Amino acid sequence: MAVAISLHLLAAVYWVGGMLVMLLAVRPAAVELLEPPLRLPLLAGVLSRFFVGVWVSVAVLLVTGLWMLFMVFGGFAYAGLHVHSMLLLFLLMAAIYLYLFLSPYAVLKASLKEKNFPRAGVQMGRIRKLVMINACLGVTTVVVASAGRYLLI
């Protein structure tokens, strides 16, 4: 149980924390210091490295979450509303991430390869909005995970 909880928390910290670092530190500094022809490839490079860990985090969260749901709580019928909420939020976040990765991120990479910076900038804006939505959902999930049993029935 300790291993599952630890892996689950580390995966959540990586994913949610990484999104917050991108939104609150990396992107603002890049916007302030670099013009689009330098900024966009830098941000795409940071995202490409971050996304490797996100794929791992999503897999770890799914496996450890379901393991704990069935092995600790005994299944959906015995889990509290906070557990159901965490699963729902995870599925929503994973769907948004999958869309982000397969659509705007793929177009961003192709646009940068073609040196089409206006199109790349539009895609980076879409990515930023989706990451902001997921970061808000992620912070909400952290609150539900940590205090949900006391707030929800």
CSV table of N, CA and C in Angstrom, one decimal:
chain,number,residue,atom,x,y,z
A,1,MET,N,0.8,-1.2,0.0
A,1,MET,CA,0.0,0.0,0.0
A,1,MET,C,0.9,1.3,0.0
A,2,ALA,N,1.9,1.3,0.8
A,2,ALA,CA,2.8,2.4,0.9
A,2,ALA,C,3.5,2.7,-0.5
A,3,VAL,N,3.8,1.7,-1.2
A,3,VAL,CA,4.4,1.9,-2.5
A,3,VAL,C,3.4,2.5,-3.5
A,4,ALA,N,2.2,2.0,-3.5
A,4,ALA,CA,1.2,2.5,-4.4
A,4,ALA,C,0.9,3.9,-4.1
A,5,ILE,N,0.7,4.3,-2.8
A,5,ILE,CA,0.4,5.7,-2.5
A,5,ILE,C,1.5,6.6,-2.9
A,6,SER,N,2.8,6.1,-2.6
A,6,SER,CA,3.9,6.9,-2.9
A,6,SER,C,4.1,7.2,-4.4
A,7,LEU,N,3.9,6.1,-5.2
A,7,LEU,CA,4.0,6.3,-6.6
A,7,LEU,C,2.9,7.1,-7.2
A,8,HIS,N,1.7,7.0,-6.6
A,8,HIS,CA,0.5,7.7,-7.0
A,8,HIS,C,0.8,9.2,-6.8
A,9,LEU,N,1.3,9.5,-5.6
A,9,LEU,CA,1.5,10.9,-5.2
A,9,LEU,C,2.6,11.5,-6.0
A,10,LEU,N,3.7,10.8,-6.3
A,10,LEU,CA,4.8,11.3,-7.1
A,10,LEU,C,4.4,11.6,-8.5
A,11,ALA,N,3.6,10.7,-9.1
A,11,ALA,CA,3.0,10.9,-10.4
A,11,ALA,C,2.2,12.2,-10.5
A,12,ALA,N,1.3,12.4,-9.5
A,12,ALA,CA,0.5,13.6,-9.4
A,12,ALA,C,1.3,14.8,-9.3
A,13,VAL,N,2.3,14.8,-8.4
A,13,VAL,CA,3.1,15.9,-8.2
A,13,VAL,C,3.9,16.3,-9.5
A,14,TYR,N,4.4,15.3,-10.2
A,14,TYR,CA,5.1,15.6,-11.4
A,14,TYR,C,4.2,16.3,-12.4
A,15,TRP,N,3.0,15.7,-12.6
A,15,TRP,CA,2.1,16.2,-13.7
A,15,TRP,C,1.5,17.6,-13.3
A,16,VAL,N,1.0,17.7,-12.1
A,16,VAL,CA,0.3,19.0,-11.7
A,16,VAL,C,1.4,20.0,-11.5
A,17,GLY,N,2.5,19.7,-10.8
A,17,GLY,CA,3.6,20.6,-10.5
A,17,GLY,C,4.2,21.1,-11.8
A,18,GLY,N,4.4,20.2,-12.7
A,18,GLY,CA,5.1,20.5,-14.0
A,18,GLY,C,4.2,21.5,-14.8
A,19,MET,N,2.9,21.3,-14.8
A,19,MET,CA,2.0,22.3,-15.5
A,19,MET,C,2.1,23.6,-14.8
A,20,LEU,N,2.1,23.7,-13.5
A,20,LEU,CA,2.2,25.0,-12.8
A,20,LEU,C,3.6,25.7,-13.1
A,21,VAL,N,4.6,24.9,-13.1
A,21,VAL,CA,6.0,25.5,-13.4
A,21,VAL,C,5.9,26.1,-14.8
A,22,MET,N,5.4,25.3,-15.8
A,22,MET,CA,5.3,25.8,-17.2
A,22,MET,C,4.5,27.1,-17.2
A,23,LEU,N,3.4,27.1,-16.6
A,23,LEU,CA,2.5,28.3,-16.7
A,23,LEU,C,3.0,29.5,-15.9
A,24,LEU,N,3.5,29.3,-14.8
A,24,LEU,CA,3.9,30.4,-13.9
A,24,LEU,C,5.3,30.8,-13.9
A,25,ALA,N,6.2,30.0,-14.5
A,25,ALA,CA,7.6,30.3,-14.5
A,25,ALA,C,8.3,30.3,-15.8
A,26,VAL,N,8.2,29.1,-16.5
A,26,VAL,CA,8.9,29.0,-17.8
A,26,VAL,C,8.4,29.8,-18.9
A,27,ARG,N,7.1,29.7,-19.1
A,27,ARG,CA,6.5,30.5,-20.2
A,27,ARG,C,6.6,32.0,-20.0
A,28,PRO,N,6.3,32.5,-18.8
A,28,PRO,CA,6.4,34.0,-18.6
A,28,PRO,C,7.9,34.5,-18.8
A,29,ALA,N,8.8,33.7,-18.4
A,29,ALA,CA,10.2,34.1,-18.6
A,29,ALA,C,10.6,34.0,-20.0
A,30,ALA,N,10.2,33.0,-20.7
A,30,ALA,CA,10.5,32.9,-22.2
A,30,ALA,C,9.8,34.1,-23.0
A,31,VAL,N,8.6,34.4,-22.6
A,31,VAL,CA,7.9,35.5,-23.3
A,31,VAL,C,8.6,36.8,-23.1
A,32,GLU,N,9.1,37.0,-21.8
A,32,GLU,CA,9.8,38.2,-21.5
A,32,GLU,C,11.2,38.4,-22.2
A,33,LEU,N,11.8,37.3,-22.3
A,33,LEU,CA,13.2,37.3,-22.8
A,33,LEU,C,13.5,36.9,-24.2
A,34,LEU,N,12.6,36.2,-24.9
A,34,LEU,CA,12.8,35.7,-26.2
A,34,LEU,C,11.8,36.1,-27.2
A,35,GLU,N,12.2,36.3,-28.4
A,35,GLU,CA,11.3,36.5,-29.5
A,35,GLU,C,10.7,35.2,-30.0
A,36,PRO,N,9.6,35.2,-30.7
A,36,PRO,CA,8.9,33.9,-31.1
A,36,PRO,C,9.8,32.9,-31.8
A,37,PRO,N,10.7,33.3,-32.7
A,37,PRO,CA,11.6,32.3,-33.4
A,37,PRO,C,12.5,31.6,-32.4
A,38,LEU,N,12.8,32.2,-31.3
A,38,LEU,CA,13.6,31.5,-30.3
A,38,LEU,C,12.7,30.9,-29.2
A,39,ARG,N,11.7,31.6,-28.8
A,39,ARG,CA,10.8,31.2,-27.7
A,39,ARG,C,10.0,29.9,-28.0
A,40,LEU,N,9.4,29.8,-29.2
A,40,LEU,CA,8.6,28.7,-29.6
A,40,LEU,C,9.3,27.4,-29.6
A,41,PRO,N,10.5,27.3,-30.2
A,41,PRO,CA,11.3,26.0,-30.2
A,41,PRO,C,11.7,25.7,-28.8
A,42,LEU,N,12.1,26.7,-28.0
A,42,LEU,CA,12.4,26.4,-26.6
A,42,LEU,C,11.3,25.8,-25.8
A,43,LEU,N,10.1,26.4,-25.9
A,43,LEU,CA,8.9,25.9,-25.2
A,43,LEU,C,8.5,24.5,-25.7
A,44,ALA,N,8.6,24.3,-27.0
A,44,ALA,CA,8.3,23.0,-27.6
A,44,ALA,C,9.3,22.0,-27.1
A,45,GLY,N,10.5,22.3,-27.0
A,45,GLY,CA,11.5,21.4,-26.4
A,45,GLY,C,11.3,21.0,-25.0
A,46,VAL,N,10.9,22.0,-24.2
A,46,VAL,CA,10.6,21.8,-22.8
A,46,VAL,C,9.3,20.9,-22.7
A,47,LEU,N,8.3,21.2,-23.5
A,47,LEU,CA,7.1,20.3,-23.5
A,47,LEU,C,7.4,18.9,-23.9
A,48,SER,N,8.3,18.7,-24.9
A,48,SER,CA,8.6,17.4,-25.4
A,48,SER,C,9.2,16.5,-24.3
A,49,ARG,N,10.1,17.1,-23.5
A,49,ARG,CA,10.7,16.4,-22.4
A,49,ARG,C,9.7,16.2,-21.2
A,50,PHE,N,8.9,17.2,-21.0
A,50,PHE,CA,7.9,17.1,-19.9
A,50,PHE,C,6.8,16.0,-20.3
A,51,PHE,N,6.4,16.0,-21.5
A,51,PHE,CA,5.4,15.1,-21.9
A,51,PHE,C,5.8,13.6,-21.8
A,52,VAL,N,7.1,13.3,-21.9
A,52,VAL,CA,7.5,11.9,-21.6
A,52,VAL,C,7.1,11.5,-20.2
A,53,GLY,N,7.4,12.4,-19.3
A,53,GLY,CA,7.0,12.1,-17.9
A,53,GLY,C,5.6,12.1,-17.6
A,54,VAL,N,4.8,12.9,-18.4
A,54,VAL,CA,3.4,12.9,-18.2
A,54,VAL,C,2.8,11.6,-18.7
A,55,TRP,N,3.3,11.0,-19.8
A,55,TRP,CA,2.8,9.7,-20.2
A,55,TRP,C,3.0,8.7,-19.1
A,56,VAL,N,4.2,8.7,-18.5
A,56,VAL,CA,4.5,7.8,-17.4
A,56,VAL,C,3.6,8.1,-16.2
A,57,SER,N,3.4,9.4,-15.9
A,57,SER,CA,2.5,9.7,-14.8
A,57,SER,C,1.1,9.3,-15.0
A,58,VAL,N,0.6,9.4,-16.2
A,58,VAL,CA,-0.8,9.0,-16.4
A,58,VAL,C,-0.9,7.5,-16.2
A,59,ALA,N,0.0,6.7,-16.7
A,59,ALA,CA,0.0,5.3,-16.5
A,59,ALA,C,0.1,4.9,-15.1
A,60,VAL,N,1.0,5.5,-14.3
A,60,VAL,CA,1.2,5.2,-12.9
A,60,VAL,C,-0.1,5.6,-12.1
A,61,LEU,N,-0.7,6.8,-12.4
A,61,LEU,CA,-1.9,7.2,-11.7
A,61,LEU,C,-3.0,6.2,-12.0
A,62,LEU,N,-3.2,5.8,-13.2
A,62,LEU,CA,-4.3,4.9,-13.6
A,62,LEU,C,-4.1,3.5,-12.8
A,63,VAL,N,-2.9,2.9,-12.9
A,63,VAL,CA,-2.6,1.6,-12.4
A,63,VAL,C,-2.7,1.7,-10.8
A,64,THR,N,-2.0,2.6,-10.2
A,64,THR,CA,-2.1,2.7,-8.7
A,64,THR,C,-3.4,3.1,-8.2
A,65,GLY,N,-4.1,4.0,-8.9
A,65,GLY,CA,-5.4,4.4,-8.5
A,65,GLY,C,-6.4,3.3,-8.5
A,66,LEU,N,-6.4,2.5,-9.6
A,66,LEU,CA,-7.4,1.4,-9.7
A,66,LEU,C,-7.0,0.3,-8.7
A,67,TRP,N,-5.7,0.1,-8.5
A,67,TRP,CA,-5.2,-0.9,-7.6
A,67,TRP,C,-5.7,-0.6,-6.2
A,68,MET,N,-5.6,0.7,-5.8
A,68,MET,CA,-6.0,1.1,-4.5
A,68,MET,C,-7.6,1.0,-4.4
A,69,LEU,N,-8.2,1.4,-5.5
A,69,LEU,CA,-9.7,1.4,-5.5
A,69,LEU,C,-10.2,0.0,-5.2
A,70,PHE,N,-9.7,-1.0,-5.9
A,70,PHE,CA,-10.2,-2.3,-5.7
A,70,PHE,C,-9.6,-3.1,-4.6
A,71,MET,N,-8.3,-2.9,-4.3
A,71,MET,CA,-7.6,-3.7,-3.3
A,71,MET,C,-7.8,-3.1,-1.9
A,72,VAL,N,-7.9,-1.8,-1.8
A,72,VAL,CA,-8.0,-1.1,-0.5
A,72,VAL,C,-9.5,-0.9,-0.1
A,73,PHE,N,-10.2,-0.2,-1.1
A,73,PHE,CA,-11.6,0.2,-0.8
A,73,PHE,C,-12.6,-0.9,-1.1
A,74,GLY,N,-12.2,-1.9,-1.9
A,74,GLY,CA,-13.1,-3.0,-2.2
A,74,GLY,C,-14.0,-2.7,-3.4
A,75,GLY,N,-13.7,-1.7,-4.2
A,75,GLY,CA,-14.4,-1.4,-5.4
A,75,GLY,C,-15.2,-0.1,-5.3
A,76,PHE,N,-15.9,0.2,-6.4
A,76,PHE,CA,-16.6,1.5,-6.5
A,76,PHE,C,-17.7,1.6,-5.4
A,77,ALA,N,-18.4,0.5,-5.1
A,77,ALA,CA,-19.5,0.6,-4.2
A,77,ALA,C,-19.1,1.0,-2.8
A,78,TYR,N,-17.8,0.8,-2.4
A,78,TYR,CA,-17.3,1.0,-1.1
A,78,TYR,C,-16.5,2.3,-1.0
A,79,ALA,N,-16.2,2.9,-2.1
A,79,ALA,CA,-15.4,4.1,-2.1
A,79,ALA,C,-16.2,5.3,-1.9
A,80,GLY,N,-15.6,6.3,-1.2
A,80,GLY,CA,-16.4,7.6,-0.9
A,80,GLY,C,-16.5,8.4,-2.2
A,81,LEU,N,-17.3,9.4,-2.1
A,81,LEU,CA,-17.5,10.4,-3.2
A,81,LEU,C,-16.2,11.0,-3.6
A,82,HIS,N,-15.2,11.2,-2.7
A,82,HIS,CA,-14.0,11.9,-3.0
A,82,HIS,C,-13.2,11.0,-4.0
A,83,VAL,N,-13.3,9.6,-3.8
A,83,VAL,CA,-12.5,8.7,-4.7
A,83,VAL,C,-13.2,8.7,-6.1
A,84,HIS,N,-14.5,8.7,-6.1
A,84,HIS,CA,-15.2,8.8,-7.4
A,84,HIS,C,-14.8,10.1,-8.1
A,85,SER,N,-14.8,11.2,-7.3
A,85,SER,CA,-14.4,12.5,-7.9
A,85,SER,C,-13.0,12.5,-8.5
A,86,MET,N,-12.1,11.9,-7.7
A,86,MET,CA,-10.7,11.9,-8.2
A,86,MET,C,-10.6,11.1,-9.5
A,87,LEU,N,-11.3,10.0,-9.6
A,87,LEU,CA,-11.3,9.2,-10.9
A,87,LEU,C,-11.9,10.0,-12.0
A,88,LEU,N,-13.0,10.7,-11.8
A,88,LEU,CA,-13.6,11.5,-12.8
A,88,LEU,C,-12.7,12.6,-13.3
A,89,LEU,N,-12.1,13.3,-12.3
A,89,LEU,CA,-11.2,14.4,-12.7
A,89,LEU,C,-10.0,13.9,-13.4
A,90,PHE,N,-9.4,12.7,-13.0
A,90,PHE,CA,-8.3,12.1,-13.7
A,90,PHE,C,-8.7,11.8,-15.2
A,91,LEU,N,-9.9,11.2,-15.4
A,91,LEU,CA,-10.3,10.8,-16.7
A,91,LEU,C,-10.5,12.1,-17.6
A,92,LEU,N,-11.0,13.1,-17.0
A,92,LEU,CA,-11.2,14.4,-17.8
A,92,LEU,C,-9.8,15.0,-18.1
A,93,MET,N,-8.9,15.0,-17.1
A,93,MET,CA,-7.5,15.5,-17.4
A,93,MET,C,-6.8,14.7,-18.4
A,94,ALA,N,-6.9,13.4,-18.4
A,94,ALA,CA,-6.3,12.5,-19.3
A,94,ALA,C,-6.8,12.7,-20.7
A,95,ALA,N,-8.1,12.9,-20.8
A,95,ALA,CA,-8.7,13.2,-22.2
A,95,ALA,C,-8.2,14.5,-22.7
A,96,ILE,N,-8.2,15.5,-21.9
A,96,ILE,CA,-7.6,16.8,-22.4
A,96,ILE,C,-6.2,16.7,-22.8
A,97,TYR,N,-5.4,16.0,-22.0
A,97,TYR,CA,-4.0,15.8,-22.3
A,97,TYR,C,-3.8,15.0,-23.6
A,98,LEU,N,-4.6,14.0,-23.8
A,98,LEU,CA,-4.5,13.2,-25.1
A,98,LEU,C,-4.9,14.1,-26.3
A,99,TYR,N,-5.9,14.9,-26.2
A,99,TYR,CA,-6.3,15.8,-27.2
A,99,TYR,C,-5.1,16.8,-27.5
A,100,LEU,N,-4.6,17.4,-26.4
A,100,LEU,CA,-3.5,18.4,-26.5
A,100,LEU,C,-2.3,17.8,-27.2
A,101,PHE,N,-2.0,16.5,-26.9
A,101,PHE,CA,-0.8,15.9,-27.4
A,101,PHE,C,-1.0,15.5,-28.9
A,102,LEU,N,-2.2,15.0,-29.2
A,102,LEU,CA,-2.4,14.5,-30.6
A,102,LEU,C,-2.8,15.6,-31.6
A,103,SER,N,-3.3,16.7,-31.1
A,103,SER,CA,-3.7,17.8,-32.0
A,103,SER,C,-2.9,19.0,-31.9
A,104,PRO,N,-3.0,20.0,-31.0
A,104,PRO,CA,-2.2,21.2,-31.1
A,104,PRO,C,-0.7,21.0,-30.9
A,105,TYR,N,-0.3,20.0,-30.1
A,105,TYR,CA,1.1,19.7,-30.0
A,105,TYR,C,1.7,19.2,-31.3
A,106,ALA,N,1.0,18.3,-31.9
A,106,ALA,CA,1.5,17.7,-33.2
A,106,ALA,C,1.6,18.8,-34.3
A,107,VAL,N,0.6,19.7,-34.3
A,107,VAL,CA,0.6,20.8,-35.3
A,107,VAL,C,1.7,21.8,-34.9
A,108,LEU,N,1.9,22.0,-33.6
A,108,LEU,CA,3.0,22.9,-33.2
A,108,LEU,C,4.4,22.3,-33.7
A,109,LYS,N,4.6,21.1,-33.5
A,109,LYS,CA,5.9,20.5,-34.0
A,109,LYS,C,6.0,20.6,-35.5
A,110,ALA,N,5.0,20.3,-36.2
A,110,ALA,CA,5.0,20.4,-37.7
A,110,ALA,C,5.3,21.8,-38.1
A,111,SER,N,4.6,22.8,-37.4
A,111,SER,CA,4.8,24.2,-37.8
A,111,SER,C,6.2,24.7,-37.5
A,112,LEU,N,6.8,24.2,-36.5
A,112,LEU,CA,8.2,24.6,-36.2
A,112,LEU,C,9.1,24.0,-37.2
A,113,LYS,N,8.8,22.8,-37.6
A,113,LYS,CA,9.7,22.1,-38.6
A,113,LYS,C,9.7,22.9,-39.9
A,114,GLU,N,8.5,23.5,-40.2
A,114,GLU,CA,8.3,24.3,-41.4
A,114,GLU,C,8.7,25.8,-41.2
A,115,LYS,N,9.1,26.1,-40.0
A,115,LYS,CA,9.4,27.5,-39.6
A,115,LYS,C,8.3,28.4,-39.8
A,116,ASN,N,7.1,27.9,-39.6
A,116,ASN,CA,5.8,28.7,-39.7
A,116,ASN,C,5.5,29.2,-38.3
A,117,PHE,N,6.2,30.3,-37.9
A,117,PHE,CA,6.0,30.7,-36.5
A,117,PHE,C,4.6,31.3,-36.1
A,118,PRO,N,3.9,31.9,-37.1
A,118,PRO,CA,2.6,32.4,-36.7
A,118,PRO,C,1.7,31.2,-36.4
A,119,ARG,N,1.7,30.2,-37.2
A,119,ARG,CA,0.9,29.0,-36.9
A,119,ARG,C,1.3,28.3,-35.6
A,120,ALA,N,2.6,28.2,-35.4
A,120,ALA,CA,3.2,27.6,-34.2
A,120,ALA,C,2.7,28.4,-33.0
A,121,GLY,N,2.7,29.7,-33.1
A,121,GLY,CA,2.2,30.6,-32.0
A,121,GLY,C,0.8,30.4,-31.7
A,122,VAL,N,-0.1,30.2,-32.7
A,122,VAL,CA,-1.5,29.9,-32.4
A,122,VAL,C,-1.6,28.6,-31.7
A,123,GLN,N,-0.9,27.6,-32.1
A,123,GLN,CA,-0.9,26.3,-31.4
A,123,GLN,C,-0.4,26.3,-30.0
A,124,MET,N,0.6,27.1,-29.8
A,124,MET,CA,1.2,27.3,-28.4
A,124,MET,C,0.1,28.0,-27.5
A,125,GLY,N,-0.6,28.9,-28.1
A,125,GLY,CA,-1.7,29.5,-27.3
A,125,GLY,C,-2.8,28.5,-27.0
A,126,ARG,N,-3.1,27.6,-27.9
A,126,ARG,CA,-4.1,26.6,-27.6
A,126,ARG,C,-3.6,25.6,-26.5
A,127,ILE,N,-2.3,25.3,-26.6
A,127,ILE,CA,-1.7,24.4,-25.6
A,127,ILE,C,-1.8,25.1,-24.3
A,128,ARG,N,-1.4,26.4,-24.2
A,128,ARG,CA,-1.4,27.1,-22.9
A,128,ARG,C,-2.8,27.1,-22.3
A,129,LYS,N,-3.8,27.3,-23.1
A,129,LYS,CA,-5.2,27.3,-22.5
A,129,LYS,C,-5.6,25.9,-22.0
A,130,LEU,N,-5.2,24.9,-22.7
A,130,LEU,CA,-5.5,23.5,-22.3
A,130,LEU,C,-4.7,23.1,-21.1
A,131,VAL,N,-3.5,23.5,-21.0
A,131,VAL,CA,-2.7,23.2,-19.8
A,131,VAL,C,-3.2,24.0,-18.6
A,132,MET,N,-3.7,25.2,-18.9
A,132,MET,CA,-4.3,26.0,-17.8
A,132,MET,C,-5.6,25.3,-17.2
A,133,ILE,N,-6.4,24.8,-18.1
A,133,ILE,CA,-7.6,24.0,-17.7
A,133,ILE,C,-7.1,22.8,-16.9
A,134,ASN,N,-6.2,22.1,-17.4
A,134,ASN,CA,-5.7,20.8,-16.7
A,134,ASN,C,-5.1,21.2,-15.4
A,135,ALA,N,-4.3,22.3,-15.3
A,135,ALA,CA,-3.7,22.6,-14.1
A,135,ALA,C,-4.8,22.9,-13.0
A,136,CYS,N,-5.8,23.6,-13.4
A,136,CYS,CA,-6.9,23.9,-12.5
A,136,CYS,C,-7.6,22.6,-12.0
A,137,LEU,N,-7.8,21.7,-13.0
A,137,LEU,CA,-8.4,20.4,-12.6
A,137,LEU,C,-7.5,19.7,-11.7
A,138,GLY,N,-6.2,19.8,-12.0
A,138,GLY,CA,-5.2,19.1,-11.2
A,138,GLY,C,-5.1,19.6,-9.7
A,139,VAL,N,-5.2,20.9,-9.6
A,139,VAL,CA,-5.2,21.5,-8.2
A,139,VAL,C,-6.4,21.1,-7.5
A,140,THR,N,-7.5,21.1,-8.2
A,140,THR,CA,-8.8,20.6,-7.6
A,140,THR,C,-8.7,19.2,-7.2
A,141,THR,N,-8.1,18.3,-8.0
A,141,THR,CA,-7.9,16.9,-7.6
A,141,THR,C,-7.0,16.8,-6.4
A,142,VAL,N,-6.0,17.6,-6.3
A,142,VAL,CA,-5.1,17.5,-5.1
A,142,VAL,C,-6.0,17.9,-3.8
A,143,VAL,N,-6.8,18.9,-4.0
A,143,VAL,CA,-7.7,19.3,-2.8
A,143,VAL,C,-8.6,18.1,-2.5
A,144,VAL,N,-9.3,17.6,-3.5
A,144,VAL,CA,-10.2,16.5,-3.3
A,144,VAL,C,-9.4,15.3,-2.6
A,145,ALA,N,-8.2,15.0,-3.1
A,145,ALA,CA,-7.5,13.9,-2.6
A,145,ALA,C,-7.1,14.1,-1.2
A,146,SER,N,-6.7,15.3,-0.8
A,146,SER,CA,-6.2,15.5,0.5
A,146,SER,C,-7.3,15.8,1.5
A,147,ALA,N,-8.3,16.5,1.1
A,147,ALA,CA,-9.4,16.9,2.1
A,147,ALA,C,-10.8,16.4,1.7
A,148,GLY,N,-10.9,15.7,0.6
A,148,GLY,CA,-12.2,15.2,0.1
A,148,GLY,C,-13.0,14.4,1.1
A,149,ARG,N,-12.3,13.5,1.8
A,149,ARG,CA,-13.1,12.7,2.7
A,149,ARG,C,-13.7,13.5,3.8
A,150,TYR,N,-13.2,14.7,4.1
A,150,TYR,CA,-13.7,15.5,5.1
A,150,TYR,C,-14.7,16.5,4.6
A,151,LEU,N,-14.7,16.8,3.3
A,151,LEU,CA,-15.6,17.7,2.6
A,151,LEU,C,-16.8,17.0,2.0
A,152,LEU,N,-16.5,15.8,1.4
A,152,LEU,CA,-17.5,15.1,0.6
A,152,LEU,C,-18.0,13.9,1.4
A,153,ILE,N,-19.3,13.6,1.2
A,153,ILE,CA,-19.8,12.4,1.9
A,153,ILE,C,-19.4,11.1,1.1
